[in-house]
Tab-separated table of C-alpha atoms in Angstrom:
chain	number	residue	atom	x	y	z
S	1	MET	CA	176.982	-6.837	217.647
S	2	SER	CA	174.469	-8.941	219.629
S	3	THR	CA	173.888	-12.591	218.929
S	4	LEU	CA	170.187	-11.807	218.180
S	5	THR	CA	171.178	-9.264	215.497
S	6	MET	CA	173.606	-11.714	213.963
S	7	SER	CA	170.972	-14.403	213.934
S	8	ARG	CA	168.550	-12.112	212.052
S	9	ASP	CA	171.333	-11.107	209.624
S	10	ASP	CA	172.218	-14.819	209.140
S	11	ALA	CA	168.515	-15.671	208.618
S	12	ALA	CA	168.123	-12.846	206.080
S	13	MET	CA	171.276	-13.979	204.229
S	14	ALA	CA	170.032	-17.553	204.192
S	15	ALA	CA	166.598	-16.473	202.895
S	16	ASP	CA	168.303	-14.382	200.224
S	17	ALA	CA	170.553	-17.310	199.200
S	18	ALA	CA	167.592	-19.686	199.060
S	19	LEU	CA	165.687	-17.218	196.850
S	20	ARG	CA	168.591	-16.719	194.504
S	21	ALA	CA	169.006	-20.505	194.270
S	22	ARG	CA	165.230	-20.837	193.353
S	23	VAL	CA	165.581	-18.127	190.713
S	24	ARG	CA	168.721	-19.821	189.241
S	25	ASP	CA	166.932	-23.158	189.222
S	26	PHE	CA	163.954	-21.519	187.412
S	27	TYR	CA	166.241	-20.127	184.658
S	28	ASP	CA	168.170	-23.402	184.355
S	29	ALA	CA	164.869	-25.247	183.718
S	30	TYR	CA	163.621	-22.491	181.367
S	31	TYR	CA	166.733	-22.513	179.138
S	32	ASP	CA	167.025	-26.329	179.257
S	33	ALA	CA	163.450	-26.659	177.961
S	34	LEU	CA	164.129	-24.246	175.105
S	35	ASP	CA	167.592	-25.548	174.172
S	36	ASP	CA	166.285	-29.102	174.231
S	37	VAL	CA	163.364	-27.999	171.929
S	38	ARG	CA	160.721	-28.999	174.479
S	39	LEU	CA	158.681	-26.001	173.232
S	40	GLU	CA	155.388	-27.407	174.575
S	41	GLU	CA	156.732	-26.748	178.105
S	42	TRP	CA	157.602	-23.101	177.364
S	43	PRO	CA	154.210	-21.477	178.048
S	44	ASP	CA	153.990	-23.054	181.469
S	45	PHE	CA	156.906	-20.925	182.627
S	46	PHE	CA	154.556	-17.961	182.406
S	47	THR	CA	151.514	-16.789	184.412
S	48	GLU	CA	148.119	-16.968	182.782
S	49	GLU	CA	148.114	-13.200	182.147
S	50	CYS	CA	151.641	-12.232	181.198
S	51	LEU	CA	153.703	-10.088	178.894
S	52	TYR	CA	156.383	-11.551	176.528
S	53	ARG	CA	158.055	-9.020	174.329
S	54	VAL	CA	161.066	-9.073	171.981
S	55	ILE	CA	161.945	-5.528	171.124
S	56	PRO	CA	164.898	-3.581	169.596
S	57	ARG	CA	166.960	-1.547	172.043
S	58	GLU	CA	166.240	1.756	170.304
S	59	ASN	CA	162.455	1.340	170.575
S	60	HIS	CA	162.732	0.143	174.157
S	61	GLU	CA	164.894	3.142	175.245
S	62	ARG	CA	162.596	5.630	173.555
S	63	GLY	CA	159.476	4.077	175.080
S	64	PHE	CA	158.119	3.003	171.666
S	65	MET	CA	155.923	-0.146	171.820
S	66	LEU	CA	156.762	-1.349	168.324
S	67	CYS	CA	158.337	-4.774	168.821
S	68	THR	CA	159.337	-7.824	166.852
S	69	MET	CA	157.232	-10.287	168.878
S	70	GLN	CA	154.673	-9.821	171.628
S	71	ALA	CA	152.268	-12.045	173.531
S	72	GLU	CA	149.970	-10.977	176.390
S	73	SER	CA	148.815	-14.341	177.828
S	74	ARG	CA	149.879	-17.880	178.208
S	75	GLY	CA	147.247	-18.801	175.579
S	76	MET	CA	149.040	-16.552	173.048
S	77	LEU	CA	152.284	-18.316	173.863
S	78	GLN	CA	150.636	-21.692	173.385
S	79	ASP	CA	149.374	-20.507	169.987
S	80	ARG	CA	152.968	-19.553	169.106
S	81	VAL	CA	154.149	-23.014	170.031
S	82	THR	CA	151.348	-24.664	168.015
S	83	GLY	CA	152.399	-22.576	164.974
S	84	LEU	CA	156.077	-23.553	165.411
S	85	LEU	CA	155.340	-27.264	165.799
S	86	LYS	CA	152.491	-27.817	163.438
S	87	THR	CA	152.087	-25.159	160.733
S	88	GLN	CA	155.351	-23.430	159.964
S	89	MET	CA	157.965	-24.822	157.617
S	90	TYR	CA	161.641	-24.015	158.138
S	91	ALA	CA	165.023	-25.670	157.795
S	92	PRO	CA	166.080	-27.837	160.738
S	93	ARG	CA	168.055	-25.843	163.302
S	94	TYR	CA	169.259	-25.813	166.876
S	95	TYR	CA	169.499	-22.901	169.250
S	96	ARG	CA	171.695	-22.462	172.282
S	97	ARG	CA	171.102	-19.692	174.748
S	98	PHE	CA	173.911	-18.318	176.805
S	99	PRO	CA	172.563	-16.249	179.661
S	100	GLY	CA	174.930	-13.869	181.469
S	101	PRO	CA	175.221	-13.046	185.166
S	102	LEU	CA	171.869	-12.733	186.881
S	103	ARG	CA	170.933	-9.632	188.832
S	104	VAL	CA	168.018	-10.136	191.275
S	105	THR	CA	165.981	-7.601	193.215
S	106	VAL	CA	162.873	-8.200	195.236
S	107	GLY	CA	159.988	-5.705	195.420
S	108	GLY	CA	156.286	-5.529	196.120
S	109	ASP	CA	155.414	-6.594	192.547
S	110	GLY	CA	157.553	-9.707	192.546
S	111	ILE	CA	161.189	-10.615	191.755
S	112	ARG	CA	162.877	-8.496	189.137
S	113	THR	CA	165.780	-9.997	187.244
S	114	ARG	CA	168.095	-8.754	184.568
S	115	HIS	CA	170.634	-10.761	182.563
S	116	ASN	CA	172.365	-10.614	179.237
S	117	LEU	CA	171.465	-13.178	176.648
S	118	LEU	CA	173.315	-14.473	173.601
S	119	MET	CA	171.432	-16.810	171.247
S	120	VAL	CA	173.325	-18.883	168.709
S	121	GLN	CA	171.680	-20.800	165.879
S	122	THR	CA	173.105	-23.815	164.101
S	123	LEU	CA	171.676	-25.009	160.831
S	124	ILE	CA	172.771	-28.538	159.982
S	125	ASP	CA	174.852	-27.450	156.935
S	126	ARG	CA	176.229	-24.179	158.159
S	127	GLN	CA	178.492	-22.619	160.809
S	128	PRO	CA	176.754	-21.393	163.955
S	129	SER	CA	175.670	-17.769	163.897
S	130	ILE	CA	174.483	-15.290	166.482
S	131	VAL	CA	170.812	-14.538	166.121
S	132	LEU	CA	170.299	-12.383	169.203
S	133	CYS	CA	172.483	-10.407	171.528
S	134	GLY	CA	170.669	-8.418	174.190
S	135	VAL	CA	169.335	-8.181	177.715
S	136	CYS	CA	166.330	-9.709	179.457
S	137	HIS	CA	164.236	-7.736	181.941
S	138	ASP	CA	161.983	-10.165	183.753
S	139	ARG	CA	159.454	-10.141	186.564
S	140	LEU	CA	158.845	-13.417	188.358
S	141	VAL	CA	156.008	-14.094	190.776
S	142	GLU	CA	154.941	-16.960	192.936
S	143	ASP	CA	152.060	-18.706	191.125
S	144	ARG	CA	150.477	-21.986	192.316
S	145	GLY	CA	153.518	-22.967	194.294
S	146	ARG	CA	156.189	-22.180	191.794
S	147	LEU	CA	158.002	-19.218	190.182
S	148	ARG	CA	156.577	-18.069	186.834
S	149	LEU	CA	157.291	-15.188	184.521
S	150	ALA	CA	154.650	-12.437	184.728
S	151	GLU	CA	156.736	-10.325	182.387
S	152	ARG	CA	159.670	-11.008	180.037
S	153	VAL	CA	161.065	-8.188	177.916
S	154	VAL	CA	163.991	-9.217	175.678
S	155	VAL	CA	165.763	-6.143	174.366
S	156	PHE	CA	168.043	-6.937	171.491
S	157	ASP	CA	170.974	-4.606	170.736
S	158	SER	CA	170.763	-4.470	166.927
S	159	GLU	CA	168.244	-2.486	164.971
S	160	MET	CA	167.853	-5.625	162.883
S	161	ILE	CA	167.087	-9.147	163.979
S	162	ALA	CA	167.613	-12.236	161.912
S	163	ASN	CA	164.511	-13.409	160.085
S	164	SER	CA	165.422	-16.826	161.508
S	165	LEU	CA	164.488	-15.969	165.100
S	166	ILE	CA	161.922	-18.721	165.125
S	167	TYR	CA	162.159	-20.123	168.643
S	168	PRO	CA	161.605	-18.145	171.825
S	169	ALA	CA	164.320	-16.310	173.697
């Protein structure tokens, strides 16, 4: 193999590693903001026009659009945050999100990622409980110098989801 070919291969591997590091850093920041209940930061992880959907696996696999939660713009996500912080009443709780291994593919429409997600809720006076177990199908794009979600579809495995899924996945 020629030195030139190896250099190109090395450059491609370095670019791939750099992209994967950026994507991991994006998700670290995303889940840190949510786990630390910095909800006002959450909408800024999305593009202005975006799709955020939480949907049962059965509906997703059959192509049904009926979902538990959906927003189609950053403004709708900001409205959700306003509702959570200012108008809704619920018992104090904490969520922890445990994302699984990240699969990354790059295409003409952006960066596609897929990872499992386990969400655990802790109410102050109760044992922790699982509120969501599923998989995230995301599309990230470069937007104003940073990665943002253009699409996030959270597919949960159960036909039922806890009424207490208050905070975003």
